[in-house]
Amino acid sequence: MLENYFPVLLFMVVGLLVGVAPMALGKTVSMLLGTNRPDPEKLSPYECGFEAFEDARMQFDVRYYLVAILFILFDLEVAFLLPWAAVIKDVGFPGFVAMMVFLGILVVGFVYEWMKGALEWE
């Protein structure tokens, strides 16, 4: 009965090898062939494009979050519109109405972003 699970075990072993072996091999090759020239600029932390000169809890512009919302808005739109457009003939009128409701919600989010000034770059 255990021989029935051999393909599953083989699949798991090959998956681990494909996932772990390139990382281990790359790390080994980079340690052997690469150069190690650290300087303060390379070792400094980089987060969100802000220079780390104050406390991590410092306040910054709310437009950062508005741009993130805008990205999610358009990302969702593309992620749902492309498959829907591919099967538009199969889903019929109910699918069309559902997508129009979805697009209406996205338009409300877009208008919110517009009114808050997230689309105006300085």
JSON list of N, CA and C in Angstrom, two decimals, residues 8 17 47 50 71 80 83 86 104 119-120:
[
{"chain": "A", "resi": 8, "resn": "VAL", "atom": "N", "xyz": [3.86, 10.65, -4.89]},
{"chain": "A", "resi": 8, "resn": "VAL", "atom": "CA", "xyz": [3.68, 11.86, -4.08]},
{"chain": "A", "resi": 8, "resn": "VAL", "atom": "C", "xyz": [5.00, 12.22, -3.40]},
{"chain": "A", "resi": 17, "resn": "LEU", "atom": "N", "xyz": [13.87, 20.07, -4.17]},
{"chain": "A", "resi": 17, "resn": "LEU", "atom": "CA", "xyz": [15.14, 20.27, -4.88]},
{"chain": "A", "resi": 17, "resn": "LEU", "atom": "C", "xyz": [15.08, 21.46, -5.83]},
{"chain": "A", "resi": 47, "resn": "GLU", "atom": "N", "xyz": [13.66, 51.99, 3.15]},
{"chain": "A", "resi": 47, "resn": "GLU", "atom": "CA", "xyz": [12.24, 51.70, 3.34]},
{"chain": "A", "resi": 47, "resn": "GLU", "atom": "C", "xyz": [11.41, 52.81, 2.71]},
{"chain": "A", "resi": 50, "resn": "PHE", "atom": "N", "xyz": [11.91, 56.86, 1.88]},
{"chain": "A", "resi": 50, "resn": "PHE", "atom": "CA", "xyz": [12.18, 57.92, 2.84]},
{"chain": "A", "resi": 50, "resn": "PHE", "atom": "C", "xyz": [13.55, 57.72, 3.46]},
{"chain": "A", "resi": 71, "resn": "PHE", "atom": "N", "xyz": [-3.55, 52.06, -6.74]},
{"chain": "A", "resi": 71, "resn": "PHE", "atom": "CA", "xyz": [-2.94, 50.89, -7.35]},
{"chain": "A", "resi": 71, "resn": "PHE", "atom": "C", "xyz": [-3.84, 49.67, -7.21]},
{"chain": "A", "resi": 80, "resn": "PHE", "atom": "N", "xyz": [-10.00, 41.52, -13.08]},
{"chain": "A", "resi": 80, "resn": "PHE", "atom": "CA", "xyz": [-11.35, 41.00, -13.32]},
{"chain": "A", "resi": 80, "resn": "PHE", "atom": "C", "xyz": [-11.86, 41.28, -14.73]},
{"chain": "A", "resi": 83, "resn": "PRO", "atom": "N", "xyz": [-10.39, 38.45, -17.80]},
{"chain": "A", "resi": 83, "resn": "PRO", "atom": "CA", "xyz": [-11.11, 37.17, -17.93]},
{"chain": "A", "resi": 83, "resn": "PRO", "atom": "C", "xyz": [-12.57, 37.35, -18.32]},
{"chain": "A", "resi": 86, "resn": "ALA", "atom": "N", "xyz": [-12.93, 37.84, -21.96]},
{"chain": "A", "resi": 86, "resn": "ALA", "atom": "CA", "xyz": [-12.68, 36.61, -22.72]},
{"chain": "A", "resi": 86, "resn": "ALA", "atom": "C", "xyz": [-13.93, 35.73, -22.80]},
{"chain": "A", "resi": 104, "resn": "GLY", "atom": "N", "xyz": [-19.11, 50.10, -11.49]},
{"chain": "A", "resi": 104, "resn": "GLY", "atom": "CA", "xyz": [-19.69, 51.24, -10.79]},
{"chain": "A", "resi": 104, "resn": "GLY", "atom": "C", "xyz": [-19.04, 51.46, -9.43]},
{"chain": "A", "resi": 119, "resn": "LEU", "atom": "N", "xyz": [-4.53, 62.10, -7.66]},
{"chain": "A", "resi": 119, "resn": "LEU", "atom": "CA", "xyz": [-4.11, 62.06, -9.05]},
{"chain": "A", "resi": 119, "resn": "LEU", "atom": "C", "xyz": [-3.28, 63.27, -9.44]},
{"chain": "A", "resi": 120, "resn": "GLU", "atom": "N", "xyz": [-3.08, 64.20, -8.53]},
{"chain": "A", "resi": 120, "resn": "GLU", "atom": "CA", "xyz": [-2.30, 65.40, -8.81]},
{"chain": "A", "resi": 120, "resn": "GLU", "atom": "C", "xyz": [-0.89, 65.19, -8.28]}
]
